[in-house]
Amino acid sequence: MWEAGETVTAQGVAVYRKRPGILYFTNRRMAWVPDGGLAPTVSVKHDEIRVQLVSAGTATKVTLRIAEFKPEVAHTFQFTSSNAMQEREVIKGLVSVIIHDRLLRASGGGASSANGTPGPSGGSPGASSVMSDVSTPGTPKTPLQARMGGPGPAGFARRGLNGAAGGVDVEMQTRRALLAQNRELSLLHTELVVGKHISENEFWETRKSLLRNKAAIDQQQKGQSSAWLDLKPQTGESNDVKYVMTPQVIHSVCQQYPSIKRAYDQFVPDKLSEGEFWKRYFQSRFFHRSRSGRGANEPDDEIFDKALEEDEEETKSAPKRIKLDHINRLVDLSTTEEDHLESYLTPDGTMNAGKTKESKEAMPLIRRFNRYAQRVLNSTIGPKRPSTGPESLDMDGVERAIVMEDLQEQKESSKIVLNIQDTRRYFESQGGDMKSSKIPDGVNPADILKDFYRDYTSHEVVLNKPFTIPENTFDTLMRNVKSNRAKLLPPKDGSQLLPAHLYQEALSCHAAGNEILRHFWASTSMDKVAKHVRMIESLKKIRDENVKSLMIQASSLGTDCLDAMKMMLKPMLNGIQKALKHADSRPKPLVRKLV
Amino acid sequence: MLFHIDDLPVYFPYDRIYPEQYAYMCSLKQTLDAQGHGVLEMPSGTGKTVSLLSLIISYQQHYPEKRKLIYCSRTVPEIEKALAELKRLIEYRKSCGLNETILGLGLTSRRNLCLHPSVSKEKKGKIVDARCHNLTAPWVREAAQAGQDIETCSFYEELERGDVREIVPDAIYTLDDIKELGKAKKTCPYYMARRLISHANVIIYSYHYMLDPKIADLISKELSKESIVVFDEAHNIDNVCIDSLSLDIMRPTLEASSKSIAQLSERIEQLKQQGSEKLKNEYEKLVQGLQDTLAARDEESIMANPALPDDLLHEAVPGNIRKAEHFVAFLKRFNEYLKTRLRVLNVTAETPSSFLRHLKEITFIERKPLQFCAERLSLLTRTLELNNLDDLASLQKVAALATLAATYDKGFMLVLEPYESENATVPNPILRFACLDASIAIKPIFERFSSVIITSGTLSPLDMYPKILDFKATVQESYPMTLTRNCFLPMVITRGSDQVAISSKFEVRNDPAVVRNFGNILIEFGKVVPDGIVAFFPSYLYMESIIAMWHEMGILTEAWKTKLIFVETPDSAETSIALDNYRRACENGRGAILLAVARGKVSEGIDFDHHYGRAVVMFGIPYQYTESRILKARLEFLRDEHRVRENDFLTFDALRHAAQCLGRVLRGKTDYGLMVFADRRYARQDKRSKLPKWINQYITDTSVNLSTDMGIAIAKKFLRSMAQPLETQAQLGVSLWTLDDVLARQKAQKEKLERVGGVHQQLQQQYGATEAQRLMQDRASGKVYMDVD
C-alpha cells in the first residue's frame, strides 16, 4: 500500500464522502483508505496541501478539510472514533508544520547556509556542506512555487482574498498596510475614525477599491527569476569554502538540471537528508564537470554519476520525436525543410553545426539553454497546451501576421450625439461674440478691404537691414505682460500665507468635512436614519469646533491669514450649510421615533 | 480602395496605401505591359506581397488573356501568408461587387498535406514520399484491383474515381483549406492540388518547384508561356539555382548505391526467371526512342531527371544501355570507377570534360549513355515495379552525377577532397560536383515565360542579379522608404566601450577582447530593449564557439538576468520549439534573446516584427567561408564570365544576408525597431553602399561609428521616443496615402509628363528613339518618388 520508504506517522478513523475509512498521515502525503480497501483512494502529497481548515472545538462534528493547490480540490474528513478530537489534533499539528515549513522555504529570507569544513587541501575545496537549520525568516511572503516546479501557479492566485484562512485577518492586515503606506489616508483615518466621527467599517466602506487593489498587488506572484545559476563558493577565513543553498538556489539547480531534480525527488528526504544530498552534489563529478581543470579527482557517486549520464544523454542530440502540432505554424521550420527534396549538397564547414570538437561542447549547452528557458517560461505562464479540435489550425495567427493595421482606416469610436432640442438658440449663443466685431455703420466693408490691400502691398520689408525696435516698445510690452500676469494669477492662497502646520490642519479638516458630507448624503435613505443623525452631529461638530478653532488660530496671525483660511474652508462650510438645511427640512418624526 | 493605373483598375484591399506600394505597382504594371522581366527591391515590411497580388490579379482579370500567376516564395509559412493575403484580396474584390471566378491554390510536399492515417505521421518528407509511392504506384493499384491483398490509399482511390474539377469549386485554397477539403471529400489533397495546377489562375509554391529540375519537370511542365512568374524573397535565388544542380558524393553514398545495384540485378534475374514480358516490352519501347516512353510517363513518378535538354529527348537511348541487365552492369562499372576516384590523397579539381576523358580511358564509358543515366534509371525502377524508393536515393544521386557531368561542360567543376573539412584528421573523401553558374538552372524559366519578376527587400546592388542570372531586365527599381517618423534606427557599432575595435574578421574573431565586447553589446541591449532581441552570427561554427566563450566569461549569466535566452540549433524541430517559446516570452512581456545564424533557417522567413523584435543585432559580417574551394571556383567563374570582382561579390553576398536579417524587424510603419551592425567594417563606405537603399538612407553620420556605450545611449533615446503614440493624421499624405492623395499624385504626374513632352523630342534627336524611350520611362518612374521624398 505504501511506497518504498514511506512511513505512517499518524492515523485516525475518518469518514470521507460518507464512506468509513482511515486517514493516514505519512512522511510524504496524506492518504485515506476506505474500509476494506487496499490502496488509498485519496492521496495528497505534502507539497500539494494548500491550507487546512478544522471545525470549531465546540462543533458536534469533528472535521478536517484539506485544500489542494489545484484549484477547487478539497477533501473533507470527519473523524468518528471515540477520541476523534485527539486524532484530529495530531494530524492538524503535523499538517500545520508542513505548511509552515513551506512558507519558510519559499520566503526569500530563509537562507540556510551550508557551513563548509576546511578542505583537506587546496585541491578540493567546497567538499562538504551541511544544511544548518533554517534561520528565522522575515515575514513570510506569498510563497513562490511549492517545491521545485510543483503544481501550476493557478492555485496561488486565489490565496488571500478568497482564502478561507481568516478572511477578516487578511483584510485587517491589508487595511493596516494601506494606512502605513499612504500618509494622507492615515491622517484622514485618524481624524475621522479616531475622532469617532464614523466607524472603522464605514471608513473602509467607501474605499473598497483601494483594498481590492492592494490585495491584488499583494497576491500578484512574481515570476521566477530567469537568472542562470552561477554557484560560486564563498571563501571564508582559513581556507574554508562555503556554498549557500537558499530555496531559490535549490530551485534553480533543479530547473537547470532535470536529472538532479529527479534524483532529489527520489532520495530526499527518505534516503538522504537534504544537507547530505547537496553535500554529495558539491563533491560530485556532475558539479565539477563544467569547471575547468577538474579531472577524475572526484569520488564515484552513484546518484550523481547516474544523473550526469542522464543529463549528457538528454543534451547530446536533438530529441527524436518532437510534437510540433501545438506551435504556431508560422514558426514551424520543419514544414519548409520537408517541403522539397533536400539538396544533394552538404553545407560547408562553417554552416555544418555540431561537427567540430568545440561545437560538440557547445551544443549541449545550447540545448540546456533552450530547455531551461522553456521551463522558466512554463513555470510563469504555464505550459502551452496542445489545442484540441479544428481550431488548432489557427488562421488568426496568419491573419494577424498579414493585415497591416495602419493601412486600414480607423473606425471612428462610437460617440454619443449631443442632442440639443433647440439648435437655433444654441448656435446663436455660441456666435454671441460675433456681435462685438460688427462693422460700424456707415463704413463700407469693401473700403476696409481696399485699405488693407493697399497697406499690405505698399509695405516693404527690407530684409537686408537690421531691424530696429524702439526702446519704449519693450517697456510697453513688459508692462503689459506684467499686468496681464498679475491679473491671471490668483491672489495668494493658504498654502503660501499660512504656516505649514496650520495649513496641514486646515487640509485635513477639509478632507474630514468632505468625507463626512459624503457619508451624510449617502445615508439619506430611510433605512440609515441612525447613521444620518450621527452624521448631522458630526457635521455640526466640525463646523462648531474644528473650523472655529482654525479660524481663531488664523485670525491671530492677521487678516490676510484669516481671509485665506476662510477662502479655503468656504466650499466645505457651504456644503455643511446645505446639508444641515436639508436635514432640517426632513420630516423629524421619523428620526425621533428611532432615537 | 479602387484606383486606376493608366487604364487598369486596381483593387487594393485597404483604405490607405503606402507611397512605396503605389510606386511598386506602377513599375510592376510597366513590366507586365512590356512582357519583360523585372528586378524590384521594396523595403521589408511595407506590404510587398499584397501590392504584388492586388496588381497582378487586377491585371489578370482585366485583360482577356487572363495570364496565369505563378507566385514562388521561399518558405512554407511565407507561402501560407501569401495564400491568406490572396484569399483576403479576393474577398475584398467580391465585396466590391466583382463577379469573377478565380481558382488559386498552394502546393507543398506530401509530408505537409498527407491525410493517410499512418503515412501522415511520418516526419521526414522523403519517407512520406516513398510510402505514398508504395500505396499509389500504378502496379500496386493494378494488383489491388486484380484482387490481390495489397494496401492502397483510400484518399487516392477516391480522387481517381472522380474528376478533380467537379470536386473542387473555384475559390482560393490555402494549404489548410485544401487539406480540409480533402478531409471533407475524403480525397488526397496533394494530388488534388497537383492536378489543379493546370486549371488554376494563381499558383503559390516554393521556388524549388520552379527551379529544381528534379521537381520542376514533374510539377511545372505544363504551365503556359504567357504566365507571370514571380519570385518573392528572391535575394537568395542564385544559391538555390546552384544548389539544385550541385551534388556531393561520399563513400557511404557509393556503398549504398552498390547495394542498390545488386538489388536491381537480383530483381531482373527474378523477372527473367518468371518469364515476364515486362523487360522485353521496355526494351522494345526504348528502341523506338525515349520520347514515346516519356509520353507514357505517369505523374506518379517521383524520380526525375535532373536536367536533360529537350533535344536529347528526341534521340533514341543508346543501344548499350537499352537492355536492363546491360544498364545495371553499366551503372556498376561507373560506380566502381567513382570508388577508385574517391581514394584520393590530394585535393584535385577538374572540369567535367577532363573527368569524362579520364573515365573513358579507364572504363571505356562513353558520354552518350552517361547522359541518359538518370532517365534510364527511373524508367527501370518503373519497369521493375520497385517499391521503397528512398532506398534508391544514393543510386539516384550517382545517376544524376553521370547525367549532369555528361550534359554540361561549362559552368561546372569537380572537386575531390580527401578530408571533409580543414581540421579533420580522419580521411573522409568527398567528391563535389559543383555548379558555378546560377544562370543554368534559371535559364529555361527566363526563356519560357514572358514576364519574370524578381523581388525582395534586399536586392542591392540591383545590377548584380541580371549579371549573375544572365537575363535582361526591363524594369529595375529600388524604392526608398517614406517615413513620418524614423521608425527604425540602423546603427553601426565599431568598438566596445573600451575602444577595442570589434570585428568578425577571421584573425580577431576569437580574440577574448572582441568576444567580450560582442558580449557586452548583448548584455547592454538586453538591459535597455523591451521584449524581444534577435542576434545573428555569421555562421553556426562561430555562434557555437562564441556561446561557449561567453558562457565561460560569465557574459551569458549576466544576460540571463534580464532576458530568457533561446538559441537556434541545426535541428529544425528543436529550433521551431525554441522559436515558439521565444515568441511566448515576448508576448508575456518577460522578454527574450534569440541567438541565430545569418544563413540559417531562422534568418529565412521568420518575422520579428513588433514586440517579437525590438532590436536585431548582427554580430560581424556574414561572409561565406572563403577557404571553400567551391566558392573560390565560383568567384573565378564570376570574374571571368561576368566581370564581377571577387571582393564585390563576397561583400554583396554577405550584406544581402545581413540586410535580410536586420530587415525582418519591421512590418508596417507603426512598428519600430533597432538595427545594430556590430562590426568595424560596416563603417566603410564600400560595405554600406551595398546595403539596400531604404536602410542606407537612414544611416546617419552620427550613428555610423559608435562605441557600445554611445550606441546604448542613442538606443535608449530612440526607444523612449518611439514608445510615444503615433498620430495617423501626421502620416497622411506623407508616408500614408488616401485615395485622394493617389489621385492628386496621378494628376500632378500627368501634368508633368505633358510638360516634359517637349523634352522627349529633344532627347530623341540627341540619343535616338529607343534610348529616349528608356530615358523617359526612367524619368517617369523616378518622378514618382522624387515627389514622395
JSON list of C-alpha atoms in Angstrom, two decimals, chain B residues 451-612:
[
{"chain": "B", "resi": 451, "resn": "SER", "atom": "CA", "xyz": [7.38, 38.05, -67.54]},
{"chain": "B", "resi": 452, "resn": "VAL", "atom": "CA", "xyz": [9.53, 37.00, -64.65]},
{"chain": "B", "resi": 453, "resn": "ILE", "atom": "CA", "xyz": [9.58, 39.30, -61.64]},
{"chain": "B", "resi": 454, "resn": "ILE", "atom": "CA", "xyz": [12.36, 39.05, -59.12]},
{"chain": "B", "resi": 455, "resn": "THR", "atom": "CA", "xyz": [11.57, 40.89, -55.96]},
{"chain": "B", "resi": 456, "resn": "SER", "atom": "CA", "xyz": [12.70, 41.11, -52.36]},
{"chain": "B", "resi": 457, "resn": "GLY", "atom": "CA", "xyz": [13.50, 43.53, -49.59]},
{"chain": "B", "resi": 458, "resn": "THR", "atom": "CA", "xyz": [17.19, 43.20, -50.28]},
{"chain": "B", "resi": 459, "resn": "LEU", "atom": "CA", "xyz": [18.38, 43.07, -53.87]},
{"chain": "B", "resi": 460, "resn": "SER", "atom": "CA", "xyz": [21.04, 45.74, -53.81]},
{"chain": "B", "resi": 461, "resn": "PRO", "atom": "CA", "xyz": [23.03, 46.33, -55.87]},
{"chain": "B", "resi": 462, "resn": "LEU", "atom": "CA", "xyz": [20.32, 45.78, -58.45]},
{"chain": "B", "resi": 463, "resn": "ASP", "atom": "CA", "xyz": [22.55, 45.21, -61.44]},
{"chain": "B", "resi": 464, "resn": "MET", "atom": "CA", "xyz": [24.11, 42.17, -59.78]},
{"chain": "B", "resi": 465, "resn": "TYR", "atom": "CA", "xyz": [21.15, 39.87, -60.37]},
{"chain": "B", "resi": 466, "resn": "PRO", "atom": "CA", "xyz": [20.78, 40.38, -64.12]},
{"chain": "B", "resi": 467, "resn": "LYS", "atom": "CA", "xyz": [24.51, 39.71, -64.35]},
{"chain": "B", "resi": 468, "resn": "ILE", "atom": "CA", "xyz": [24.73, 36.52, -62.38]},
{"chain": "B", "resi": 469, "resn": "LEU", "atom": "CA", "xyz": [21.44, 35.12, -63.61]},
{"chain": "B", "resi": 470, "resn": "ASP", "atom": "CA", "xyz": [22.16, 36.25, -67.15]},
{"chain": "B", "resi": 471, "resn": "PHE", "atom": "CA", "xyz": [18.99, 37.99, -68.21]},
{"chain": "B", "resi": 472, "resn": "LYS", "atom": "CA", "xyz": [17.84, 41.40, -69.36]},
{"chain": "B", "resi": 473, "resn": "ALA", "atom": "CA", "xyz": [15.62, 43.33, -67.00]},
{"chain": "B", "resi": 474, "resn": "THR", "atom": "CA", "xyz": [13.09, 45.71, -68.49]},
{"chain": "B", "resi": 475, "resn": "VAL", "atom": "CA", "xyz": [12.50, 47.40, -65.19]},
{"chain": "B", "resi": 476, "resn": "GLN", "atom": "CA", "xyz": [14.97, 47.70, -62.35]},
{"chain": "B", "resi": 477, "resn": "GLU", "atom": "CA", "xyz": [13.85, 49.63, -59.39]},
{"chain": "B", "resi": 478, "resn": "SER", "atom": "CA", "xyz": [14.67, 50.15, -55.75]},
{"chain": "B", "resi": 479, "resn": "TYR", "atom": "CA", "xyz": [12.32, 52.15, -53.60]},
{"chain": "B", "resi": 480, "resn": "PRO", "atom": "CA", "xyz": [13.30, 54.32, -50.69]},
{"chain": "B", "resi": 481, "resn": "MET", "atom": "CA", "xyz": [11.12, 54.29, -47.63]},
{"chain": "B", "resi": 482, "resn": "THR", "atom": "CA", "xyz": [8.98, 57.26, -46.76]},
{"chain": "B", "resi": 483, "resn": "LEU", "atom": "CA", "xyz": [8.58, 57.74, -43.09]},
{"chain": "B", "resi": 484, "resn": "THR", "atom": "CA", "xyz": [6.90, 60.35, -40.94]},
{"chain": "B", "resi": 485, "resn": "ARG", "atom": "CA", "xyz": [9.00, 59.34, -38.02]},
{"chain": "B", "resi": 486, "resn": "ASN", "atom": "CA", "xyz": [12.17, 57.36, -38.35]},
{"chain": "B", "resi": 487, "resn": "CYS", "atom": "CA", "xyz": [10.74, 54.17, -37.07]},
{"chain": "B", "resi": 488, "resn": "PHE", "atom": "CA", "xyz": [13.86, 52.16, -37.44]},
{"chain": "B", "resi": 489, "resn": "LEU", "atom": "CA", "xyz": [17.32, 53.14, -36.41]},
{"chain": "B", "resi": 490, "resn": "PRO", "atom": "CA", "xyz": [20.25, 51.49, -38.09]},
{"chain": "B", "resi": 491, "resn": "MET", "atom": "CA", "xyz": [23.43, 51.96, -36.13]},
{"chain": "B", "resi": 492, "resn": "VAL", "atom": "CA", "xyz": [26.96, 50.78, -36.65]},
{"chain": "B", "resi": 493, "resn": "ILE", "atom": "CA", "xyz": [28.84, 49.84, -33.53]},
{"chain": "B", "resi": 494, "resn": "THR", "atom": "CA", "xyz": [32.51, 49.67, -34.34]},
{"chain": "B", "resi": 495, "resn": "ARG", "atom": "CA", "xyz": [34.11, 49.29, -30.94]},
{"chain": "B", "resi": 496, "resn": "GLY", "atom": "CA", "xyz": [33.35, 48.37, -27.41]},
{"chain": "B", "resi": 497, "resn": "SER", "atom": "CA", "xyz": [33.17, 50.75, -24.54]},
{"chain": "B", "resi": 498, "resn": "ASP", "atom": "CA", "xyz": [36.86, 50.05, -24.01]},
{"chain": "B", "resi": 499, "resn": "GLN", "atom": "CA", "xyz": [37.54, 51.35, -27.54]},
{"chain": "B", "resi": 500, "resn": "VAL", "atom": "CA", "xyz": [38.79, 47.99, -28.79]},
{"chain": "B", "resi": 501, "resn": "ALA", "atom": "CA", "xyz": [37.55, 47.59, -32.33]},
{"chain": "B", "resi": 502, "resn": "ILE", "atom": "CA", "xyz": [35.13, 44.73, -32.90]},
{"chain": "B", "resi": 503, "resn": "SER", "atom": "CA", "xyz": [35.05, 42.60, -35.98]},
{"chain": "B", "resi": 504, "resn": "SER", "atom": "CA", "xyz": [34.25, 39.07, -37.04]},
{"chain": "B", "resi": 505, "resn": "LYS", "atom": "CA", "xyz": [37.34, 39.06, -39.20]},
{"chain": "B", "resi": 506, "resn": "PHE", "atom": "CA", "xyz": [38.96, 35.69, -39.05]},
{"chain": "B", "resi": 507, "resn": "GLU", "atom": "CA", "xyz": [42.15, 36.87, -37.38]},
{"chain": "B", "resi": 508, "resn": "VAL", "atom": "CA", "xyz": [40.46, 38.59, -34.46]},
{"chain": "B", "resi": 509, "resn": "ARG", "atom": "CA", "xyz": [37.12, 36.91, -34.10]},
{"chain": "B", "resi": 510, "resn": "ASN", "atom": "CA", "xyz": [38.22, 34.65, -31.27]},
{"chain": "B", "resi": 511, "resn": "ASP", "atom": "CA", "xyz": [40.22, 37.32, -29.52]},
{"chain": "B", "resi": 512, "resn": "PRO", "atom": "CA", "xyz": [38.84, 37.50, -25.97]},
{"chain": "B", "resi": 513, "resn": "ALA", "atom": "CA", "xyz": [38.63, 41.28, -26.11]},
{"chain": "B", "resi": 514, "resn": "VAL", "atom": "CA", "xyz": [36.46, 41.14, -29.22]},
{"chain": "B", "resi": 515, "resn": "VAL", "atom": "CA", "xyz": [34.31, 38.34, -27.88]},
{"chain": "B", "resi": 516, "resn": "ARG", "atom": "CA", "xyz": [33.83, 40.21, -24.64]},
{"chain": "B", "resi": 517, "resn": "ASN", "atom": "CA", "xyz": [32.85, 43.35, -26.47]},
{"chain": "B", "resi": 518, "resn": "PHE", "atom": "CA", "xyz": [30.33, 41.43, -28.54]},
{"chain": "B", "resi": 519, "resn": "GLY", "atom": "CA", "xyz": [29.01, 40.02, -25.31]},
{"chain": "B", "resi": 520, "resn": "ASN", "atom": "CA", "xyz": [28.73, 43.42, -23.73]},
{"chain": "B", "resi": 521, "resn": "ILE", "atom": "CA", "xyz": [26.61, 44.60, -26.62]},
{"chain": "B", "resi": 522, "resn": "LEU", "atom": "CA", "xyz": [24.25, 41.74, -25.93]},
{"chain": "B", "resi": 523, "resn": "ILE", "atom": "CA", "xyz": [24.13, 42.43, -22.20]},
{"chain": "B", "resi": 524, "resn": "GLU", "atom": "CA", "xyz": [23.62, 46.16, -22.55]},
{"chain": "B", "resi": 525, "resn": "PHE", "atom": "CA", "xyz": [20.94, 45.88, -25.20]},
{"chain": "B", "resi": 526, "resn": "GLY", "atom": "CA", "xyz": [19.30, 43.22, -23.08]},
{"chain": "B", "resi": 527, "resn": "LYS", "atom": "CA", "xyz": [19.01, 45.81, -20.36]},
{"chain": "B", "resi": 528, "resn": "VAL", "atom": "CA", "xyz": [17.54, 48.65, -22.38]},
{"chain": "B", "resi": 529, "resn": "VAL", "atom": "CA", "xyz": [15.45, 46.99, -25.08]},
{"chain": "B", "resi": 530, "resn": "PRO", "atom": "CA", "xyz": [11.99, 45.80, -24.13]},
{"chain": "B", "resi": 531, "resn": "ASP", "atom": "CA", "xyz": [10.58, 42.44, -25.21]},
{"chain": "B", "resi": 532, "resn": "GLY", "atom": "CA", "xyz": [12.47, 40.61, -27.90]},
{"chain": "B", "resi": 533, "resn": "ILE", "atom": "CA", "xyz": [16.02, 40.90, -29.18]},
{"chain": "B", "resi": 534, "resn": "VAL", "atom": "CA", "xyz": [17.39, 38.81, -32.02]},
{"chain": "B", "resi": 535, "resn": "ALA", "atom": "CA", "xyz": [21.10, 38.43, -32.52]},
{"chain": "B", "resi": 536, "resn": "PHE", "atom": "CA", "xyz": [22.60, 36.90, -35.64]},
{"chain": "B", "resi": 537, "resn": "PHE", "atom": "CA", "xyz": [26.03, 35.37, -36.08]},
{"chain": "B", "resi": 538, "resn": "PRO", "atom": "CA", "xyz": [27.91, 34.88, -39.33]},
{"chain": "B", "resi": 539, "resn": "SER", "atom": "CA", "xyz": [27.96, 31.08, -39.06]},
{"chain": "B", "resi": 540, "resn": "TYR", "atom": "CA", "xyz": [26.96, 28.15, -36.88]},
{"chain": "B", "resi": 541, "resn": "LEU", "atom": "CA", "xyz": [30.55, 27.44, -36.12]},
{"chain": "B", "resi": 542, "resn": "TYR", "atom": "CA", "xyz": [31.17, 30.93, -34.86]},
{"chain": "B", "resi": 543, "resn": "MET", "atom": "CA", "xyz": [27.98, 31.01, -32.89]},
{"chain": "B", "resi": 544, "resn": "GLU", "atom": "CA", "xyz": [28.86, 27.80, -31.15]},
{"chain": "B", "resi": 545, "resn": "SER", "atom": "CA", "xyz": [32.35, 28.90, -30.25]},
{"chain": "B", "resi": 546, "resn": "ILE", "atom": "CA", "xyz": [31.22, 32.33, -29.10]},
{"chain": "B", "resi": 547, "resn": "ILE", "atom": "CA", "xyz": [28.46, 30.89, -26.93]},
{"chain": "B", "resi": 548, "resn": "ALA", "atom": "CA", "xyz": [30.96, 28.59, -25.27]},
{"chain": "B", "resi": 549, "resn": "MET", "atom": "CA", "xyz": [33.31, 31.51, -24.68]},
{"chain": "B", "resi": 550, "resn": "TRP", "atom": "CA", "xyz": [30.56, 33.76, -23.39]},
{"chain": "B", "resi": 551, "resn": "HIS", "atom": "CA", "xyz": [29.49, 31.07, -21.01]},
{"chain": "B", "resi": 552, "resn": "GLU", "atom": "CA", "xyz": [32.98, 30.78, -19.63]},
{"chain": "B", "resi": 553, "resn": "MET", "atom": "CA", "xyz": [33.33, 34.53, -19.31]},
{"chain": "B", "resi": 554, "resn": "GLY", "atom": "CA", "xyz": [30.08, 34.75, -17.41]},
{"chain": "B", "resi": 555, "resn": "ILE", "atom": "CA", "xyz": [28.57, 37.01, -20.05]},
{"chain": "B", "resi": 556, "resn": "LEU", "atom": "CA", "xyz": [25.58, 34.81, -20.57]},
{"chain": "B", "resi": 557, "resn": "THR", "atom": "CA", "xyz": [24.96, 34.61, -16.84]},
{"chain": "B", "resi": 558, "resn": "GLU", "atom": "CA", "xyz": [24.68, 38.36, -16.97]},
{"chain": "B", "resi": 559, "resn": "ALA", "atom": "CA", "xyz": [22.35, 38.30, -19.96]},
{"chain": "B", "resi": 560, "resn": "TRP", "atom": "CA", "xyz": [20.15, 35.68, -18.34]},
{"chain": "B", "resi": 561, "resn": "LYS", "atom": "CA", "xyz": [19.35, 38.12, -15.60]},
{"chain": "B", "resi": 562, "resn": "THR", "atom": "CA", "xyz": [17.35, 40.36, -17.90]},
{"chain": "B", "resi": 563, "resn": "LYS", "atom": "CA", "xyz": [16.04, 38.02, -20.57]},
{"chain": "B", "resi": 564, "resn": "LEU", "atom": "CA", "xyz": [15.45, 34.42, -21.35]},
{"chain": "B", "resi": 565, "resn": "ILE", "atom": "CA", "xyz": [17.84, 33.08, -23.95]},
{"chain": "B", "resi": 566, "resn": "PHE", "atom": "CA", "xyz": [16.91, 30.84, -26.85]},
{"chain": "B", "resi": 567, "resn": "VAL", "atom": "CA", "xyz": [19.32, 29.52, -29.44]},
{"chain": "B", "resi": 568, "resn": "GLU", "atom": "CA", "xyz": [18.89, 28.19, -32.94]},
{"chain": "B", "resi": 569, "resn": "THR", "atom": "CA", "xyz": [20.13, 24.63, -33.38]},
{"chain": "B", "resi": 570, "resn": "PRO", "atom": "CA", "xyz": [20.74, 22.64, -36.56]},
{"chain": "B", "resi": 571, "resn": "ASP", "atom": "CA", "xyz": [17.63, 20.60, -35.85]},
{"chain": "B", "resi": 572, "resn": "SER", "atom": "CA", "xyz": [14.62, 22.33, -37.29]},
{"chain": "B", "resi": 573, "resn": "ALA", "atom": "CA", "xyz": [12.05, 20.83, -34.94]},
{"chain": "B", "resi": 574, "resn": "GLU", "atom": "CA", "xyz": [14.09, 21.81, -31.92]},
{"chain": "B", "resi": 575, "resn": "THR", "atom": "CA", "xyz": [14.51, 25.30, -33.29]},
{"chain": "B", "resi": 576, "resn": "SER", "atom": "CA", "xyz": [10.80, 25.61, -34.01]},
{"chain": "B", "resi": 577, "resn": "ILE", "atom": "CA", "xyz": [10.05, 24.87, -30.37]},
{"chain": "B", "resi": 578, "resn": "ALA", "atom": "CA", "xyz": [12.64, 27.40, -29.27]},
{"chain": "B", "resi": 579, "resn": "LEU", "atom": "CA", "xyz": [11.13, 29.99, -31.61]},
{"chain": "B", "resi": 580, "resn": "ASP", "atom": "CA", "xyz": [7.66, 29.35, -30.36]},
{"chain": "B", "resi": 581, "resn": "ASN", "atom": "CA", "xyz": [8.82, 29.73, -26.79]},
{"chain": "B", "resi": 582, "resn": "TYR", "atom": "CA", "xyz": [10.69, 32.87, -27.74]},
{"chain": "B", "resi": 583, "resn": "ARG", "atom": "CA", "xyz": [7.52, 34.38, -29.05]},
{"chain": "B", "resi": 584, "resn": "ARG", "atom": "CA", "xyz": [5.60, 33.35, -25.98]},
{"chain": "B", "resi": 585, "resn": "ALA", "atom": "CA", "xyz": [8.21, 35.01, -23.80]},
{"chain": "B", "resi": 586, "resn": "CYS", "atom": "CA", "xyz": [7.83, 38.20, -25.86]},
{"chain": "B", "resi": 587, "resn": "GLU", "atom": "CA", "xyz": [4.06, 38.09, -25.61]},
{"chain": "B", "resi": 588, "resn": "ASN", "atom": "CA", "xyz": [4.23, 37.53, -21.91]},
{"chain": "B", "resi": 589, "resn": "GLY", "atom": "CA", "xyz": [6.33, 40.65, -21.50]},
{"chain": "B", "resi": 590, "resn": "ARG", "atom": "CA", "xyz": [9.17, 38.76, -19.97]},
{"chain": "B", "resi": 591, "resn": "GLY", "atom": "CA", "xyz": [11.33, 39.36, -22.99]},
{"chain": "B", "resi": 592, "resn": "ALA", "atom": "CA", "xyz": [13.88, 37.09, -24.56]},
{"chain": "B", "resi": 593, "resn": "ILE", "atom": "CA", "xyz": [17.01, 36.96, -26.64]},
{"chain": "B", "resi": 594, "resn": "LEU", "atom": "CA", "xyz": [17.18, 34.73, -29.66]},
{"chain": "B", "resi": 595, "resn": "LEU", "atom": "CA", "xyz": [20.59, 33.76, -30.94]},
{"chain": "B", "resi": 596, "resn": "ALA", "atom": "CA", "xyz": [20.52, 32.70, -34.56]},
{"chain": "B", "resi": 597, "resn": "VAL", "atom": "CA", "xyz": [22.68, 32.31, -37.65]},
{"chain": "B", "resi": 598, "resn": "ALA", "atom": "CA", "xyz": [22.63, 34.66, -40.60]},
{"chain": "B", "resi": 599, "resn": "ARG", "atom": "CA", "xyz": [22.34, 31.98, -43.28]},
{"chain": "B", "resi": 600, "resn": "GLY", "atom": "CA", "xyz": [20.42, 29.61, -41.09]},
{"chain": "B", "resi": 601, "resn": "LYS", "atom": "CA", "xyz": [16.80, 28.63, -41.04]},
{"chain": "B", "resi": 602, "resn": "VAL", "atom": "CA", "xyz": [15.63, 31.34, -38.68]},
{"chain": "B", "resi": 603, "resn": "SER", "atom": "CA", "xyz": [17.02, 34.10, -40.86]},
{"chain": "B", "resi": 604, "resn": "GLU", "atom": "CA", "xyz": [14.84, 32.92, -43.72]},
{"chain": "B", "resi": 605, "resn": "GLY", "atom": "CA", "xyz": [11.24, 33.85, -43.48]},
{"chain": "B", "resi": 606, "resn": "ILE", "atom": "CA", "xyz": [10.66, 34.30, -39.77]},
{"chain": "B", "resi": 607, "resn": "ASP", "atom": "CA", "xyz": [9.40, 37.77, -38.97]},
{"chain": "B", "resi": 608, "resn": "PHE", "atom": "CA", "xyz": [10.45, 39.59, -35.85]},
{"chain": "B", "resi": 609, "resn": "ASP", "atom": "CA", "xyz": [8.00, 42.42, -36.11]},
{"chain": "B", "resi": 610, "resn": "HIS", "atom": "CA", "xyz": [6.63, 44.47, -33.26]},
{"chain": "B", "resi": 611, "resn": "HIS", "atom": "CA", "xyz": [7.42, 43.09, -29.83]},
{"chain": "B", "resi": 612, "resn": "TYR", "atom": "CA", "xyz": [8.91, 39.94, -31.35]}
]
